[in-house]
XYZ file of C-alpha atoms in Angstrom:
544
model
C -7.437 7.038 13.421
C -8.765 10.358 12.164
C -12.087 11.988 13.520
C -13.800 11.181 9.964
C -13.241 7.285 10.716
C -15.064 7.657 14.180
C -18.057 9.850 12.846
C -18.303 7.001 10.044
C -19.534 4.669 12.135
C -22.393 7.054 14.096
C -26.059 6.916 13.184
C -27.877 10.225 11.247
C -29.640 10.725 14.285
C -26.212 10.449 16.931
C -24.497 13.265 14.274
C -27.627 15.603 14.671
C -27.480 15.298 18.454
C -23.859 16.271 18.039
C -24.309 18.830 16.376
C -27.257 20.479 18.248
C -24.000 20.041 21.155
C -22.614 22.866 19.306
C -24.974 24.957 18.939
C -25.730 23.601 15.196
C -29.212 22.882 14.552
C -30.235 21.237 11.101
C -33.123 19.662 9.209
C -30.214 17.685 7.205
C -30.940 13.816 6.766
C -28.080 12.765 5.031
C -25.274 11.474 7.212
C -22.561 12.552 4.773
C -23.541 16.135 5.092
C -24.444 15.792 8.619
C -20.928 14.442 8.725
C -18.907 17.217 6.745
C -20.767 19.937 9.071
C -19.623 18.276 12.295
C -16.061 17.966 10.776
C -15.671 21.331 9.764
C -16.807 22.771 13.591
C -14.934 20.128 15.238
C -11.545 20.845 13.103
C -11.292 24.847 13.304
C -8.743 25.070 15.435
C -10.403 28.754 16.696
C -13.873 27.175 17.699
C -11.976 24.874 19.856
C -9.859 27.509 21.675
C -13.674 28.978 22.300
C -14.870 25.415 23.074
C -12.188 24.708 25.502
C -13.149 27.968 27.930
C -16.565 26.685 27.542
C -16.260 23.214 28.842
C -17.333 22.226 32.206
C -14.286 21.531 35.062
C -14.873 17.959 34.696
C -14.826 18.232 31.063
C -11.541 20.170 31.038
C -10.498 17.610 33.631
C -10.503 14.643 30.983
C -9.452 16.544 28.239
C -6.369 17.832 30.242
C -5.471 14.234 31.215
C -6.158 12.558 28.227
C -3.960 15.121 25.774
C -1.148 16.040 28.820
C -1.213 12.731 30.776
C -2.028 9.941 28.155
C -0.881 11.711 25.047
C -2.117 9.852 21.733
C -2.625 6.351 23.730
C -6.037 4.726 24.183
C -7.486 4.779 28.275
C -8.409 1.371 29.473
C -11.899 1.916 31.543
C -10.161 -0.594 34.246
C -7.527 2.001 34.963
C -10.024 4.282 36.438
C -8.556 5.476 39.618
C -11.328 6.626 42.178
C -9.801 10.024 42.885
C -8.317 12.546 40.629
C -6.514 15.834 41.415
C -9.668 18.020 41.428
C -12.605 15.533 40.977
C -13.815 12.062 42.439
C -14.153 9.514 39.638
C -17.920 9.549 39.348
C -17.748 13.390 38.136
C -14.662 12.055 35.933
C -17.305 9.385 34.277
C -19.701 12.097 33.728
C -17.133 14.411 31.901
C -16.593 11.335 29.663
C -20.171 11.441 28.454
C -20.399 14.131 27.993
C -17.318 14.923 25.958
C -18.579 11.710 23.815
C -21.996 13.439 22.909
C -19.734 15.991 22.028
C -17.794 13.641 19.360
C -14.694 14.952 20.850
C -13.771 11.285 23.031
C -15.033 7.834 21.592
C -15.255 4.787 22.912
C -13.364 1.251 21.438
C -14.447 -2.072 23.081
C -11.694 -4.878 22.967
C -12.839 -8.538 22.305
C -12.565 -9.986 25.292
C -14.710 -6.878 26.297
C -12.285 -4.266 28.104
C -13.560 -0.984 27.185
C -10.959 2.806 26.258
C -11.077 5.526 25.182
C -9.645 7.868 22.976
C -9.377 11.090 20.884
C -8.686 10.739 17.453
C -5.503 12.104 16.486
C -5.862 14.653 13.908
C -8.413 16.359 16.714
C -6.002 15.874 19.631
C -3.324 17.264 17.265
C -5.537 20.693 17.669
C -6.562 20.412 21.008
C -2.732 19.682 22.040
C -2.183 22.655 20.245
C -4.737 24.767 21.898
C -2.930 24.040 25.358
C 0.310 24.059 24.670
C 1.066 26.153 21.767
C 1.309 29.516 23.137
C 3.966 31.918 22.034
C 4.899 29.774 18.684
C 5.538 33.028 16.997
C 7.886 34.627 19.106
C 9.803 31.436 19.517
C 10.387 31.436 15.317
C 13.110 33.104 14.487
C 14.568 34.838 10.929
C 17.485 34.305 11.102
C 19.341 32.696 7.603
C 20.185 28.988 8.744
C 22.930 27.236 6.949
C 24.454 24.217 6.734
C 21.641 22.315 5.858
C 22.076 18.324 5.624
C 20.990 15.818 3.161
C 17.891 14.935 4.962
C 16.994 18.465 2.629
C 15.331 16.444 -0.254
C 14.146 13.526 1.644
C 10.162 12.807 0.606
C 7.996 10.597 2.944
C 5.713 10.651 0.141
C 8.359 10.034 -3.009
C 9.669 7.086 0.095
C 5.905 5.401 0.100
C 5.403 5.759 -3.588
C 8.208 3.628 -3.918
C 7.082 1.106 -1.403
C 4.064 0.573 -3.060
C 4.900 0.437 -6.966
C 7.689 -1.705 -5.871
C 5.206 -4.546 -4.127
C 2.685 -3.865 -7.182
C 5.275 -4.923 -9.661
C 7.216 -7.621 -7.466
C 4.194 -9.796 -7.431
C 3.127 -11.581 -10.690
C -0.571 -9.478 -10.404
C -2.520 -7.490 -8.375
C -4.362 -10.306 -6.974
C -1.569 -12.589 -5.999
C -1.515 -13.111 -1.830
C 2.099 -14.007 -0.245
C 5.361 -13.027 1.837
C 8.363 -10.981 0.689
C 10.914 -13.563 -0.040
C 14.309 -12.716 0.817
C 15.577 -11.772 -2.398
C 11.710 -9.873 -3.054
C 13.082 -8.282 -0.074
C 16.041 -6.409 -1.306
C 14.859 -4.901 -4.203
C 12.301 -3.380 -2.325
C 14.996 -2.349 0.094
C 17.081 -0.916 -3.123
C 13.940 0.919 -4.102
C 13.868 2.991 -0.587
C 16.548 5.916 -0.082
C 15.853 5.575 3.821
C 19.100 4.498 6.506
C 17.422 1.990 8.333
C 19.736 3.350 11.230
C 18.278 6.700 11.537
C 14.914 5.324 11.853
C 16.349 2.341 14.270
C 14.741 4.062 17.572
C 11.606 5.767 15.847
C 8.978 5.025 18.682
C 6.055 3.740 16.196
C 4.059 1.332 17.842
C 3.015 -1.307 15.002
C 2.528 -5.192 15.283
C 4.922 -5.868 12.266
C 8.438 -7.087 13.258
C 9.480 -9.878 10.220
C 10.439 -6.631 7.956
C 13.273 -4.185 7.829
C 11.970 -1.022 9.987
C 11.715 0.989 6.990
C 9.420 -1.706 5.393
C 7.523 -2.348 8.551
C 6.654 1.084 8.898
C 5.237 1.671 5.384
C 3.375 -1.797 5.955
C 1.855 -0.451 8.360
C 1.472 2.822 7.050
C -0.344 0.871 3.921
C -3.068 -1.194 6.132
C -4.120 1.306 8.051
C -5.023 3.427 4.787
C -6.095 0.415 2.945
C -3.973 0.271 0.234
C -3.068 -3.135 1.271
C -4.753 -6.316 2.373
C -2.809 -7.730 5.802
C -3.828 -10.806 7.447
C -1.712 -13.613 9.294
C 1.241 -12.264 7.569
C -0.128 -12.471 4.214
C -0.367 -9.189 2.145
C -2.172 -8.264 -1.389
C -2.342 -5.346 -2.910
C -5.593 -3.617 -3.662
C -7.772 -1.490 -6.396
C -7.821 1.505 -3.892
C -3.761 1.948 -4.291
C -4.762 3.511 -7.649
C -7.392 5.884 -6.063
C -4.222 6.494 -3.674
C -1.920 7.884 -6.782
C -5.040 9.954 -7.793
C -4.358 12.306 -5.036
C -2.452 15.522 -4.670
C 0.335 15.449 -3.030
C -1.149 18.087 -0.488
C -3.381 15.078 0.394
C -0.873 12.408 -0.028
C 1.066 14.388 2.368
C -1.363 14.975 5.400
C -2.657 11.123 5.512
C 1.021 9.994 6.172
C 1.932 12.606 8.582
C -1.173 11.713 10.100
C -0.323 7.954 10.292
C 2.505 9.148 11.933
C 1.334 11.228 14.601
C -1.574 9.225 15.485
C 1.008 6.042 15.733
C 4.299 7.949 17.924
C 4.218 6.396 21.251
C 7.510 7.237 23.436
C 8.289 5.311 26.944
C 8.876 8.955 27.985
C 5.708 11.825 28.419
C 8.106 14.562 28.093
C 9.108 13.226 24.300
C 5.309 12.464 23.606
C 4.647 16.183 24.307
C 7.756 17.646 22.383
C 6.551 15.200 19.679
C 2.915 16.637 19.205
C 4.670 20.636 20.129
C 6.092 20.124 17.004
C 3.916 19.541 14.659
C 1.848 22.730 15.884
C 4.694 24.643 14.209
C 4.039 26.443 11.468
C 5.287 24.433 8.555
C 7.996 26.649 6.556
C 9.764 28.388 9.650
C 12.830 27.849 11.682
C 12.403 27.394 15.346
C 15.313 27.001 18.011
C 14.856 23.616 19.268
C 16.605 24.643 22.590
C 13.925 27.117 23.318
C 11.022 24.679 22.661
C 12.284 22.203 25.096
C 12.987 24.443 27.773
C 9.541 26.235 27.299
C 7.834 22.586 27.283
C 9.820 21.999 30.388
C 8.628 24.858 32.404
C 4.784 24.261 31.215
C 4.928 20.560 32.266
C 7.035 21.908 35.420
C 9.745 18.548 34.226
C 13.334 19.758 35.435
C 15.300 17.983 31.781
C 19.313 17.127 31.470
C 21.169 15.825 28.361
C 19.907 12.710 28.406
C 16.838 14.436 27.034
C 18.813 15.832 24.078
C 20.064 12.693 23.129
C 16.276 10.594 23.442
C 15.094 13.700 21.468
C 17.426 13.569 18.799
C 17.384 9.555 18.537
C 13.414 9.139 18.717
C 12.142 12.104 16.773
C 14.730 14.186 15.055
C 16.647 11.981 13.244
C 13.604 9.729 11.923
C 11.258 12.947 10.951
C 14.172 14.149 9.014
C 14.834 10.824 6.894
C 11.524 10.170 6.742
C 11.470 13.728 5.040
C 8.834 15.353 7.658
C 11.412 18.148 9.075
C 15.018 19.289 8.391
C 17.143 20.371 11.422
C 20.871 21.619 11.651
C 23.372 22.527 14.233
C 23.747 20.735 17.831
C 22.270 21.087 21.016
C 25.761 22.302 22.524
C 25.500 25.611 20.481
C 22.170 26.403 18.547
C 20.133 23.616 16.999
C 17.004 24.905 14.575
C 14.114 22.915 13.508
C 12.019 23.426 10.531
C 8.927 21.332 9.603
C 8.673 21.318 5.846
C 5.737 22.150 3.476
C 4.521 19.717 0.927
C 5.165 20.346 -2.805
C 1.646 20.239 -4.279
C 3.099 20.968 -7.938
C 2.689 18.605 -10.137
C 3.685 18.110 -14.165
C 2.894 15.796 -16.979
C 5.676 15.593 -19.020
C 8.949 13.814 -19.330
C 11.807 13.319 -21.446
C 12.539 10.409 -23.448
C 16.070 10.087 -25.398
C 16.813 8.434 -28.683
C 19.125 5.983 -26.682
C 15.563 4.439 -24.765
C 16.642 6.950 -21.500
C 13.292 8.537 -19.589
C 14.221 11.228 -17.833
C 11.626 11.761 -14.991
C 11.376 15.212 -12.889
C 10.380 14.151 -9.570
C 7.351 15.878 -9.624
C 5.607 13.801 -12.085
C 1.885 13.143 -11.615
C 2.307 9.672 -10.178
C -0.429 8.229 -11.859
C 1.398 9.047 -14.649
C 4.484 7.508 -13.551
C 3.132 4.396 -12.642
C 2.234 3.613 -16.173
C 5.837 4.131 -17.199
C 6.932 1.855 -14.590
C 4.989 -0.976 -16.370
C 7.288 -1.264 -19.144
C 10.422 1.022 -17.925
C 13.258 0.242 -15.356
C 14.432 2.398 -12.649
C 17.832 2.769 -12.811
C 18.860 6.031 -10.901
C 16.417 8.324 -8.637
C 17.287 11.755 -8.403
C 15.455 14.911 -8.717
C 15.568 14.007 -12.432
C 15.171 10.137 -12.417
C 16.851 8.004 -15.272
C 14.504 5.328 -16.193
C 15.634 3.341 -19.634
C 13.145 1.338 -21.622
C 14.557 -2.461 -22.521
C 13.540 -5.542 -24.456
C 12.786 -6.917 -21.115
C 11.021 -4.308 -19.672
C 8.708 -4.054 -22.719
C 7.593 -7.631 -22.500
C 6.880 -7.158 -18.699
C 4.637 -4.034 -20.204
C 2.781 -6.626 -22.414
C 2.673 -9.178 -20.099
C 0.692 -6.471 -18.026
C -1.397 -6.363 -20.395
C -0.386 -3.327 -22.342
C -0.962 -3.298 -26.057
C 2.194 -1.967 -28.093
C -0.149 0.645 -29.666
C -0.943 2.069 -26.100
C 2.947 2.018 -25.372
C 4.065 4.136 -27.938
C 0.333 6.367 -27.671
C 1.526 7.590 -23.868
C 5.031 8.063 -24.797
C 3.845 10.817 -27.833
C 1.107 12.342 -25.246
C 3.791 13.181 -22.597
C 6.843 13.502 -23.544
C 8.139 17.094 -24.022
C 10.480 15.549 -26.582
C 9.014 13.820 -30.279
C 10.000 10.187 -30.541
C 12.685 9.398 -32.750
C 11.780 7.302 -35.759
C 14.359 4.911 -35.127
C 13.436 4.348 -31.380
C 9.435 3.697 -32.435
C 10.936 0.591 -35.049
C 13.051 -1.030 -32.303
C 10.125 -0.794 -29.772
C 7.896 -2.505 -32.930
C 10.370 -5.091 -33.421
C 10.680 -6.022 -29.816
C 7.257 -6.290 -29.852
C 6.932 -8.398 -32.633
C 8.941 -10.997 -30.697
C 6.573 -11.149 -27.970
C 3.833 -13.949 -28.258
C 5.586 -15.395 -30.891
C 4.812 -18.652 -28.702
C 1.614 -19.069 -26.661
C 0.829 -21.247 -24.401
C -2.769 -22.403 -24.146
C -4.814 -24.315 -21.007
C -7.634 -26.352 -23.106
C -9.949 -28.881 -23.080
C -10.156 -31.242 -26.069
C -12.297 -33.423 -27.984
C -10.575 -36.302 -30.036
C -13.221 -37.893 -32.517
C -11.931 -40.967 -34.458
C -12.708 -39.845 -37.842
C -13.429 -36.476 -39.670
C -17.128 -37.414 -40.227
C -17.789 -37.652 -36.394
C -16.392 -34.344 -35.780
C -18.686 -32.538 -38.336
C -21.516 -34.382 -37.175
C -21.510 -33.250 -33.752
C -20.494 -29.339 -34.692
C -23.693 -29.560 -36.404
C -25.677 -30.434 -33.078
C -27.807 -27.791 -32.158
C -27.584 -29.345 -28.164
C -23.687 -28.680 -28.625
C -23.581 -25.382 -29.831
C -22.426 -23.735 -26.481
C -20.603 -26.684 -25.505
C -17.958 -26.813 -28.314
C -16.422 -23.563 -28.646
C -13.478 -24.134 -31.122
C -11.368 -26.702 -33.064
C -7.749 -27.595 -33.354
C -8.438 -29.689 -36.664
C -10.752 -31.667 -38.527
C -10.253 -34.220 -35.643
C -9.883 -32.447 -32.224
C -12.406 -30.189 -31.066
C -12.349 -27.330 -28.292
C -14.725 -27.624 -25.558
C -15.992 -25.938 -22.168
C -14.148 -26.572 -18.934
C -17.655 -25.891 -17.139
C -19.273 -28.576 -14.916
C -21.968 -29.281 -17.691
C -19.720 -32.477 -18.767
C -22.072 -35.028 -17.382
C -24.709 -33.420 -19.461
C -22.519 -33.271 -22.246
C -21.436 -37.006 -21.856
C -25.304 -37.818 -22.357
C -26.162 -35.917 -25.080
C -23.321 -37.455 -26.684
C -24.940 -41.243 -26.192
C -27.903 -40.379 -26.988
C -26.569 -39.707 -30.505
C -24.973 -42.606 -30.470
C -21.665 -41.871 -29.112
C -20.216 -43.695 -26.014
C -17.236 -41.798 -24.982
C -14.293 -42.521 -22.454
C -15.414 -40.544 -19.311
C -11.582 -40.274 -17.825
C -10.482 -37.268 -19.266
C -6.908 -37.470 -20.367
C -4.590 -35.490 -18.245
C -0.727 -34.890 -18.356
C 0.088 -37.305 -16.454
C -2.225 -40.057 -18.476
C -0.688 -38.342 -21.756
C 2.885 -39.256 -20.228
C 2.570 -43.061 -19.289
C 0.810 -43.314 -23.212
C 4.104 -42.273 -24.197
C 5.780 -44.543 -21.706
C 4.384 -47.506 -22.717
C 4.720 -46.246 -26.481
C 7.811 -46.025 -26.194
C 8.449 -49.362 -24.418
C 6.986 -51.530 -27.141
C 9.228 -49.410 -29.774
C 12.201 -50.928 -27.968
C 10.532 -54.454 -27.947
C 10.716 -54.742 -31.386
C 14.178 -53.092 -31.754
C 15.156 -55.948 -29.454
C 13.539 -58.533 -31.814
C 14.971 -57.459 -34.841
C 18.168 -57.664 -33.121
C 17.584 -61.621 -32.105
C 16.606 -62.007 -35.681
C 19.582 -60.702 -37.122
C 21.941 -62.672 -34.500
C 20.785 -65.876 -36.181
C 20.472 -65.018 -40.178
C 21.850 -67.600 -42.763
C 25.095 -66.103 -44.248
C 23.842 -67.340 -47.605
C 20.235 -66.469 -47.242
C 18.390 -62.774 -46.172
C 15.708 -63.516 -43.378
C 12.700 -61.199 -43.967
C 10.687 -60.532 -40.550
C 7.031 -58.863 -41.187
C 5.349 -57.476 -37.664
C 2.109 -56.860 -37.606
């Protein structure tokens, strides 16, 4: 969780005491300002190098072993030991407070009532920085790196847009609650350009294991930013992924690397701190990877082998780079270089849309934008120019949305760079014109046994709000709402005494039944009739 989440939950009063801890002092009452002040001291990564030479040696004690020795994981209370290298555990206990009145460590209390602790990882990010990031520059190198793979154009946030448009429009609306079928399952698979393989050992600790990998991750990815509603296995989209799309990609880009650092857990220390080493590299510049693990090595005094290499490649490389967070080339045996890569925050609101119904879509599309085009175009090829095409079916799942045609072909002249064709705007009217042609309707209704009766009661002034519509002269429309017994009353007392079982579907179908049976009764006795007619004479038989 970030440091914003944590200072959420404090008090106006806790924040100003905070503050005052760094040498902040304010007559501000509002807790969001109180908030953004504490933020920006707490995240400038120079006022904690100062901070860090300030703090006490039990202070530095817990924020050495909670950033070298329990890197990104919470510390169970219970796990206290009584001695630590430099100080007894009731001088490690006070360092704990007193890095918690600093808002630097918070504490989490489990159910069953364990208590832990932990730094929040965007500020651990910085304060694993401030230890072990020392020399960064002189490791990067300018040299002109070629080679480069395909993992060049990956795009953790192009990869999570498609995650979520593709549950959005897989279930039948925004509110609907349920499981990814199997066949649900692989078009959202199709949707995502990530090899599940290459992401097979990523060492994300999440409580999601029904899903692909690739899935699982962006499910979790999802909850924790609330763009989705997760509980026993049931998931539903909600009104804040919209808010989501509304972002730059600048911001876009920082909440899901931050979901990802804050959720990298290795087996190993060693890969936990190479992990975070990382992403205190400048974004934009090579680095030899050789030179970072041997540096890491002799700081955390950890003699390495190839083993190592391997773990490193398999848990953080190869993931980071299909997930679209780095690029690497070369191999450990000769020169391997490592570049984390910086976000494209330029965005455009135009496409291109052919006379044949093709939408050609740069990737850099606003997505908000995008997402409307979705509603009534298909994907059919992503690329850094996308080929959506618009169909007959892809228009009525556009209306069924909720879309109006008028808005349809409205947003197509506003953004695309190239007019409409003529031609294109009549087929799109005339597929239209198709839709709705039959509608279904969910209504309850009022038989009356002659015209008369019907008029009389749509002239009751106690009826008004109850009868809301006819079908003709005979049937009536009426309310669904629980006012029926009322209804029923109002009716007797004008002299009506109607049926109180309302008809359903099933009542409507044994009607028929037995309709139907006495319709074959009397084809059965006209057939004994004409058995036994006189060959001279012609039998007439009247039924009543």
């Amino acid at each position: 969780m970030r440091l914003v989440y944590y200072l959420e939950q404090l008090k106006a009063s806790t924040l100003k005491k905070m503050l005052n801890k760094h040498g902040i002092k304010t007559n501000e009452k509002y807790p969001n300002k109180l908030l953004n002040h504490l933020l920006v001291r707490l995240l400038d990564i120079n006022y904690l190098k100062q901070l860090y030479q300030e703090l006490s040696l039990e202070e530095k004690e817990v924020v050495d072993f909670m950033i070298i020795h329990r890197p990104n994981q919470l510390f169970s209370y219970r796990s206290l030991n009584k001695r630590f290298d430099a100080i007894h555990r009731d001088q490690f206990e006070r360092g704990i407070q007193k890095l918690r009145a600093k808002g630097i460590l918070f504490q989490l209390r489990q159910n069953y009532g364990d208590i832990a602790f932990t730094i929040p990882h965007d500020l651990f990010q910085l304060l694993h920085q401030v230890i072990f990031a020392k020399g960064l520059n002189r490791l990067s190198t300018n040299v002109k790196v070629v080679g480069f793979s395909k993992e060049e154009d990956k795009n953790i946030d192009e990869e999570f847009y498609q995650f979520l448009t593709g549950l959005y429009f897989l279930a039948s609306s925004e509110e609907e609650n349920g499981k990814l079928n199997k066949q649900q399952m692989n078009k959202l698979l199709k949707r995502l350009h990530l090899d599940e393989r290459k992401i097979e050992y990523f060492p994300i600790q999440y409580d999601i294991e029904e899903f692909p990998k690739s899935i699982s991750l962006f499910v979790y990815f999802a909850k924790g930013l609330g763009l989705i509603h997760l509980e026993q296995k049931q998931f539903r989209i909600i009104q804040r992924m919209k808010d989501w799309l509304l972002l730059s990609p600048f911001e876009r880009y920082e909440y899901l690397e931050g979901m990802i650092r804050g959720s990298f857990q290795s087996t190993d220390l060693f890969i936990n701190h190479f992990f975070h080493r990382l992403f205190s590299l400048p974004k934009g510049k090579w680095y030899q990877a050789d030179q970072l693990v041997q540096e890491l090595s002799k700081e955390l005094n950890r003699p390495i082998d190839e083993s190592f290499y391997v773990r490193i490649e398999l848990e953080i490389l190869k993931p980071l780079a299909e997930l679209g967070i780095l690029t690497y080339t070369g191999d450990w045996k000769k020169e391997l270089f490592i570049k984390l890569k910086k976000p494209n925050d330029e965005e455009i609101d135009q496409f291109y849309v052919q006379s044949n119904f093709e939408v050609l879509v740069p990737s850099n599309l606003r997505y908000s934008i995008r997402i409307e085009l979705e509603h009534f175009a298909d994907l059919e090829k992503r690329d850094q120019l996308s080929l959506y095409r618009i169909t007959q079916g892809s228009l009525f799942r556009g209306l069924e949305k909720g879309k109006k045609i008028e808005q349809i072909l409205d947003f197509l002249d506003q953004y695309s760079a190239i007019p409409l064709h003529e031609s294109m705007k009549i087929t799109i009217n005339q597929w239209a014109n198709r839709y709705g042609a039959i509608q279904f309707y969910d209504l309850r209704i009022l038989k009356c046994q002659s015209e008369e009766i019907a008029n009389h009661l749509k002239q009751q002034e106690v009826l008004q709000d109850w009868i809301i519509g006819e079908i003709d002269s005979f049937h009536l429309i009426v309310r669904k709402e629980k006012r029926f017994e009322q209804a029923v009353r109002q009716l007797e007392q004008l002299g009506y005494i109607p049926t109180r079982n309302i008809m359903t579907e099933k009542d409507f179908l044994i009607v028929k039944e037995e309709q139907e049976g006495q319709e074959n009764v009397l084809e059965e006795m006209e057939t004994e009739f004409i058995l036994f007619k006189h060959p001279d004479y012609e039998l007439v038989v009247e039924i009543e």
